Coordinates of C-alpha atoms in Angstrom, one line a residue:
X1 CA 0.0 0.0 0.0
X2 CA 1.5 3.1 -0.9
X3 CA 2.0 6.4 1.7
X4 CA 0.1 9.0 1.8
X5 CA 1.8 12.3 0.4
X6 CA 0.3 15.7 0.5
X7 CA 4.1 17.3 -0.9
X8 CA 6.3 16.0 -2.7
X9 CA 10.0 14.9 -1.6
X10 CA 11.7 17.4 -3.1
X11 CA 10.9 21.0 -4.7
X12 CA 12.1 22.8 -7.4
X13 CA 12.4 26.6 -6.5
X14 CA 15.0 29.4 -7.3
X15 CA 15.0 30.6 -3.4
X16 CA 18.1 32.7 -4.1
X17 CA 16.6 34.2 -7.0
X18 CA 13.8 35.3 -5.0
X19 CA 16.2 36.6 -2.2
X20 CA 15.5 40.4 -2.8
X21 CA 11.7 40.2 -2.8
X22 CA 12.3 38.3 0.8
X23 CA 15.1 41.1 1.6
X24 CA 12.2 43.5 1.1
X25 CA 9.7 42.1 3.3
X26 CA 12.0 40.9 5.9
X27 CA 12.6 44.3 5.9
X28 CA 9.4 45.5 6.6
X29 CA 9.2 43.5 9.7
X30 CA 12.4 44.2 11.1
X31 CA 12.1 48.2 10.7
X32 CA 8.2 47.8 11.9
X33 CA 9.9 45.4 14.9
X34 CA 12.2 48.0 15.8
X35 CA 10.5 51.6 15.5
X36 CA 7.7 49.8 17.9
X37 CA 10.2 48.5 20.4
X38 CA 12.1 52.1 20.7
X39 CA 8.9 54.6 20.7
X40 CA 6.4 52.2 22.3
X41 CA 8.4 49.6 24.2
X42 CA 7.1 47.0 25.9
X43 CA 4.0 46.1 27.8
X44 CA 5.9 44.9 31.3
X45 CA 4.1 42.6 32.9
X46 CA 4.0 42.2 37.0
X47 CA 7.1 40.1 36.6
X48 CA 8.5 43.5 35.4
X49 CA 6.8 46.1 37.3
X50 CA 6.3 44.7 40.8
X51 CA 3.0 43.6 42.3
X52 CA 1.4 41.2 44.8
X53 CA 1.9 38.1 45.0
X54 CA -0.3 35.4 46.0
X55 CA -0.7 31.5 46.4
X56 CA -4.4 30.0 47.0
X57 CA -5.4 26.6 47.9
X58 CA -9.1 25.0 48.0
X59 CA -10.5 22.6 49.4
X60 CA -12.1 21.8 46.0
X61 CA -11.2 21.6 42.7
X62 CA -11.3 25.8 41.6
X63 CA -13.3 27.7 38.9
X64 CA -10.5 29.6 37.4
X65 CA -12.5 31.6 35.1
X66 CA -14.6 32.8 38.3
X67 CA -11.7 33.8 40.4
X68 CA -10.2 36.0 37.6
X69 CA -13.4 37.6 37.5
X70 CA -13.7 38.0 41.1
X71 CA -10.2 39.8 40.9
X72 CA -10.6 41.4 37.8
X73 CA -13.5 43.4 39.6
X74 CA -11.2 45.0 42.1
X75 CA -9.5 47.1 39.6
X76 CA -6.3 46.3 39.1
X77 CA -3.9 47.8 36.5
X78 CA -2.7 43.9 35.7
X79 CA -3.9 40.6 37.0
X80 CA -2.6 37.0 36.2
X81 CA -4.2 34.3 38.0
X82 CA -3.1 30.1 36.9
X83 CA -2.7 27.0 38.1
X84 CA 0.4 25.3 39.9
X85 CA 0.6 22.0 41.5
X86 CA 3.0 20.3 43.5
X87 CA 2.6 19.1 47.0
X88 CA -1.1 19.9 48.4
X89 CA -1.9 20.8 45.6
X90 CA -1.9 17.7 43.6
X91 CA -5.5 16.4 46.0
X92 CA -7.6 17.1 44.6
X93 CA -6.1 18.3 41.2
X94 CA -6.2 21.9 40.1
X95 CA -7.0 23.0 43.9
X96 CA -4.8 25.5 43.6
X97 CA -4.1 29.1 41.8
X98 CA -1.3 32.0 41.8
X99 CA -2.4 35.3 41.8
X100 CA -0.3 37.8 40.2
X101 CA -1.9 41.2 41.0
X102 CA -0.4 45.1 40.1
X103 CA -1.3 47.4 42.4
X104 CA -2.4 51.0 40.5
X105 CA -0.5 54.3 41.4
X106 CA -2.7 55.5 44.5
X107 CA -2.5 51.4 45.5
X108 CA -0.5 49.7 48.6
X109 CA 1.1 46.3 48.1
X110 CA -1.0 45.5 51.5
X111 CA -3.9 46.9 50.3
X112 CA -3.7 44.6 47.3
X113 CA -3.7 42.0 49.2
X114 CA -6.3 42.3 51.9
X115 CA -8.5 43.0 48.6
X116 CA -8.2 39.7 47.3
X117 CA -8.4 38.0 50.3
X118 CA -11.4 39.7 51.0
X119 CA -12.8 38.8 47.4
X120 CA -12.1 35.6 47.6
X121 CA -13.6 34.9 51.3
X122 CA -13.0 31.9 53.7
X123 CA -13.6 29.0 51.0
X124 CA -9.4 30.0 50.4
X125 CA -6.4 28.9 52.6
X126 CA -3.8 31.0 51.4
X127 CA -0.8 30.1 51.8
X128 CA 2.1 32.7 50.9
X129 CA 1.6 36.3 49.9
X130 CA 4.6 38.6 48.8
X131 CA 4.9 42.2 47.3
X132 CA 7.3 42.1 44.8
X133 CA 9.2 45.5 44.3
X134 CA 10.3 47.7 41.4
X135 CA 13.6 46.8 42.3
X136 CA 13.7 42.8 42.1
X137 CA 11.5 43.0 38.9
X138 CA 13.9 45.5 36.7
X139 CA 16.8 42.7 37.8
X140 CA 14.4 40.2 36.6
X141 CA 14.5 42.2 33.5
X142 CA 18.0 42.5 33.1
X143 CA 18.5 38.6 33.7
X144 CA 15.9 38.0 31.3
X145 CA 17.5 40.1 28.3
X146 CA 20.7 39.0 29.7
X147 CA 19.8 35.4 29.2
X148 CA 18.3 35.6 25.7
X149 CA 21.6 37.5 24.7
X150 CA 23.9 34.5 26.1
X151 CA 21.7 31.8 24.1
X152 CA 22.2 33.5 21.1
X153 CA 25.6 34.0 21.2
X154 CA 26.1 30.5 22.8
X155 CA 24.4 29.4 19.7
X156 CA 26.6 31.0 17.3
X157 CA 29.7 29.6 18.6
X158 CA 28.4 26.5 19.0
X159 CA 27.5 26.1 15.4
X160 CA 31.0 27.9 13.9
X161 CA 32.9 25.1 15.9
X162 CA 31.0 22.5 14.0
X163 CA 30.6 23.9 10.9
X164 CA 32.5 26.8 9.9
X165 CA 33.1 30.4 11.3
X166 CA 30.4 31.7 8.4
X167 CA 28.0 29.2 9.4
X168 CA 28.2 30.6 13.1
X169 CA 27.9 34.2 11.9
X170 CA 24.6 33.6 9.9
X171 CA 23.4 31.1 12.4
X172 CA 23.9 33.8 15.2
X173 CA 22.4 36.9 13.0
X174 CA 18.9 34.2 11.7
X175 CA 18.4 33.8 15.4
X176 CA 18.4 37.0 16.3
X177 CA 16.4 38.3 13.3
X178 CA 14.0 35.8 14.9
X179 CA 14.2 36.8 18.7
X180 CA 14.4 40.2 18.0
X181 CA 10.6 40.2 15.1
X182 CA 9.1 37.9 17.3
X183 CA 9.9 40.6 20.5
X184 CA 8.4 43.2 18.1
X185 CA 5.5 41.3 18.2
X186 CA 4.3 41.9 21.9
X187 CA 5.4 45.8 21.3
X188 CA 3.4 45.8 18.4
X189 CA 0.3 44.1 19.2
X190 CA 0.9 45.6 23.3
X191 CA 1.1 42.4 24.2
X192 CA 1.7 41.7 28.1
X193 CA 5.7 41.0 28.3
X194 CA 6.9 38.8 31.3
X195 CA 8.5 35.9 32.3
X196 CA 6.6 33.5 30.0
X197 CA 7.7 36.0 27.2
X198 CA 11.4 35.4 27.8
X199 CA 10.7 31.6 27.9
X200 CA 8.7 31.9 24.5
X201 CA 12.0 34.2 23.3
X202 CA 14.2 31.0 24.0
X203 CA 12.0 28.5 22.8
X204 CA 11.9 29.9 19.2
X205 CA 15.9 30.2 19.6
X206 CA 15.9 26.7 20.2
X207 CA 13.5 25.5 17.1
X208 CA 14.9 28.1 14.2
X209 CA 18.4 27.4 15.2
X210 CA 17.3 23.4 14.9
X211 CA 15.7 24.9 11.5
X212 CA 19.0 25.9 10.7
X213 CA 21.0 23.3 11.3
X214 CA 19.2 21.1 9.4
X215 CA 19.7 23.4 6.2
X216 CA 23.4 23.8 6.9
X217 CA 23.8 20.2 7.1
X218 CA 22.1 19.5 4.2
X219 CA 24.8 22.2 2.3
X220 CA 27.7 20.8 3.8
X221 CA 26.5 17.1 2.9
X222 CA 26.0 18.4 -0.7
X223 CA 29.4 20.5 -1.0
X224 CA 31.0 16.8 -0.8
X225 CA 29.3 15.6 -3.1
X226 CA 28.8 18.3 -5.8
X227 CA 32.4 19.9 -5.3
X228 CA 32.4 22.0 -8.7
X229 CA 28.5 22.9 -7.8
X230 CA 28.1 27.3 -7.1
X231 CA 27.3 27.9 -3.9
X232 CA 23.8 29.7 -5.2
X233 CA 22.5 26.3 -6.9
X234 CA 24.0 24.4 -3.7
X235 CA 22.0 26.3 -1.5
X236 CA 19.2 25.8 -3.9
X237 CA 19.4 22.5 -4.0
X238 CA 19.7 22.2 0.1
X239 CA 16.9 23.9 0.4
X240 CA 14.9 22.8 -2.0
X241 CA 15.7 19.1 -0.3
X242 CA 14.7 20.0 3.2
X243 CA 11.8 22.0 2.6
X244 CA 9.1 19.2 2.5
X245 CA 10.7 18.5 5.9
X246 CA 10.7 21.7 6.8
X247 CA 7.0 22.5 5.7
X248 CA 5.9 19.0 7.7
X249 CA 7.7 19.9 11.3
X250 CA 6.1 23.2 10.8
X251 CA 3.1 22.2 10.3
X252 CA 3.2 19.3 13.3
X253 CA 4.3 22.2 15.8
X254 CA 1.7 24.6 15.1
X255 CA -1.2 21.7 14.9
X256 CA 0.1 21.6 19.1
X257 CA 0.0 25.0 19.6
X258 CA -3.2 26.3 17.9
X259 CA -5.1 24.5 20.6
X260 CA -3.1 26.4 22.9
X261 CA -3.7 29.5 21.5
X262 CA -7.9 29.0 21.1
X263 CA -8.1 27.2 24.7
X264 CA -5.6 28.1 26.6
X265 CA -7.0 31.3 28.0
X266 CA -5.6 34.6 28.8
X267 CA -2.4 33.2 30.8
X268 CA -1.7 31.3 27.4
X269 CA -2.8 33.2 24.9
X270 CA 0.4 35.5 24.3
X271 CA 2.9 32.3 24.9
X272 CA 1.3 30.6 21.9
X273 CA 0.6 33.3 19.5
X274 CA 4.5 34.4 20.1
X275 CA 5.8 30.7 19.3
X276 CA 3.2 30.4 16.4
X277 CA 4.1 33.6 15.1
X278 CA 8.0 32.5 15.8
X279 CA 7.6 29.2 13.4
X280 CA 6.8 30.7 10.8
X281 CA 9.2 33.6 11.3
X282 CA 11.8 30.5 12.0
X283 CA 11.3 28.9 8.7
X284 CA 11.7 31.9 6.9
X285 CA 14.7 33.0 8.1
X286 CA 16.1 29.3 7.9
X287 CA 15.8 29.9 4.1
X288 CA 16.1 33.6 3.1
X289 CA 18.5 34.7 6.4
X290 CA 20.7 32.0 7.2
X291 CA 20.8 30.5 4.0
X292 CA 21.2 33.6 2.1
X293 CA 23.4 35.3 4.4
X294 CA 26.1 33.0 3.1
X295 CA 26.5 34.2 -0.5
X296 CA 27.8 37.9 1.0
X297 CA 30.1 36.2 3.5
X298 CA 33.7 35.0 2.3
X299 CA 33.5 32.4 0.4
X300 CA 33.0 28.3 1.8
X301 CA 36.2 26.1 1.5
X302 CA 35.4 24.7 -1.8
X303 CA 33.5 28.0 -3.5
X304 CA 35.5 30.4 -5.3
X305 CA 35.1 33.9 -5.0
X306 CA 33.7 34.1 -8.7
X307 CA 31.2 31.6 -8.0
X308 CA 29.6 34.2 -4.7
X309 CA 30.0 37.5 -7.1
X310 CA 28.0 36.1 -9.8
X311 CA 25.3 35.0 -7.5
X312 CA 25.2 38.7 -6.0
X313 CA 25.2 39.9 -10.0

């Protein structure tokens, strides 16, 4: 019985030819990505700003939708409220929430507090309550951005030691390409920006440099066996190998995040769209960043310099 294709193994498209048209529109998104980012910055979450903090246990499995209600009714400038498990909380299951909470300017940390302990009356045990200050949250911040920097540049040298030093280079600019749109995204669309978001930066770091790698791999693979091949029909070729790949991982990671993304709710919602938005981002830059980037680098052992300059004609 024969499989089942919806694409075929391999394509047959001039991606280098097409390069400037991409140029252009990756463009767009990077200029868009960065005007927002430097006049509108980012919506900081609590994990940013400072706020209350608050763990809640029940003695019965809890209605989240009516306890954000319950606190959304107070008024607050920000509130998160989720599951967490662990200990206690595991009987019975989902018995407990965390209640993230941002006091407005005229608003005591204390205040906060006794106001959602209040709302939520006796049915609650809680069990820890902390105000989190301006000054723990902007080192937050700093670790955050300081982390995301690190992975990137842990990335690059990681790939120029097993590849070569012009692999690293477009490796390392392709991720941040990505990290740095998909950060535009939560300026753009005001977004909340916290923890999570960090964690959904380094997640799409993680899958387009996979992306990547898998492209790279392909080229070098193909530069042994097609030594007097140009390096713009090699890269052609590459990617023109791995895209049915490409196009079927794509496709298998958004099919488990779209659910995320529709069901998920609020404390989701912006995790999901960011990774969802970062795949495809990911994918693109695989091709028309990282790919690309290595016709305008010095040449590959094995490429002459003629072979680069009449792919740049």
């Amino acid at each position: 019985m024969p499989f089942l294709r919806f694409l075929p193994d391999t394509t047959d498209f001039n991606f280098v030819g097409w390069r400037y048209v991409a140029f252009a529109i990756d463009g767009l998104l990077l200029v868009a990505s960065i005007v927002s980012i430097a006049v509108h910055g980012f919506n900081l979450g609590i994990d940013f700003t400072g706020g209350v903090l608050i763990e809640a246990k029940a003695a019965q499995v809890i209605d989240i939708g009516k306890v954000r209600e319950g606190v959304d009714s107070l008024g607050f400038n920000d509130a998160q409220i989720q599951y967490f498990g662990g200990g206690q909380c595991d009987t019975p299951v989902n018995s407990c929430v965390l209640i993230r909470a941002q006091p407005s300017a005229s608003q005591d940390g204390s205040a906060v507090e006794a106001a959602i302990r209040n709302k939520l009356g006796s049915a609650f045990t809680f069990r820890n309550a902390q105000v989190i200050g301006p000054k723990v949250s902007g080192e937050l911040l700093h670790a955050g951005v300081l982390a995301t920097v690190l992975a990137i540049l842990g990335i690059a040298i990681w790939v120029a030691l097993r590849f070569e030093w012009q692999y690293g280079i477009a490796a390392a600019f392709a991720t941040g390409h990505d990290v740095l749109v998909t950060a535009g995204l939560f300026s753009v669309l005001h977004l909340d920006f916290t923890l999570t978001s960090i964690a959904a930066l380094l997640t799409l770091a993680g899958y387009s440099i996979n992306d990547t790698v898998v492209v790279f791999d392909r080229i070098r693979e193909n530069r042994r066996k097609f030594k007097r091949m140009s390096l713009p029909d090699l890269i052609n070729l590459s990617t023109n190998q791995m895209m049915t790949r490409t196009i079927l991982t794509s496709v298998a990671t958004a099919v488990s995040i779209i659910p995320l993304l529709l069901f998920g709710g609020p404390s989701l919602f912006d995790f999901s769209a960011a990774i969802l938005f970062g795949i495809v981002v990911g994918t693109f830059s695989s091709i028309y960043v990282a790919a690309a980037l290595l016709l305008y680098l010095p040449p590959l052992a094995g490429n002459t310099g003629t072979e680069v300059a009449e792919a740049n004609a």
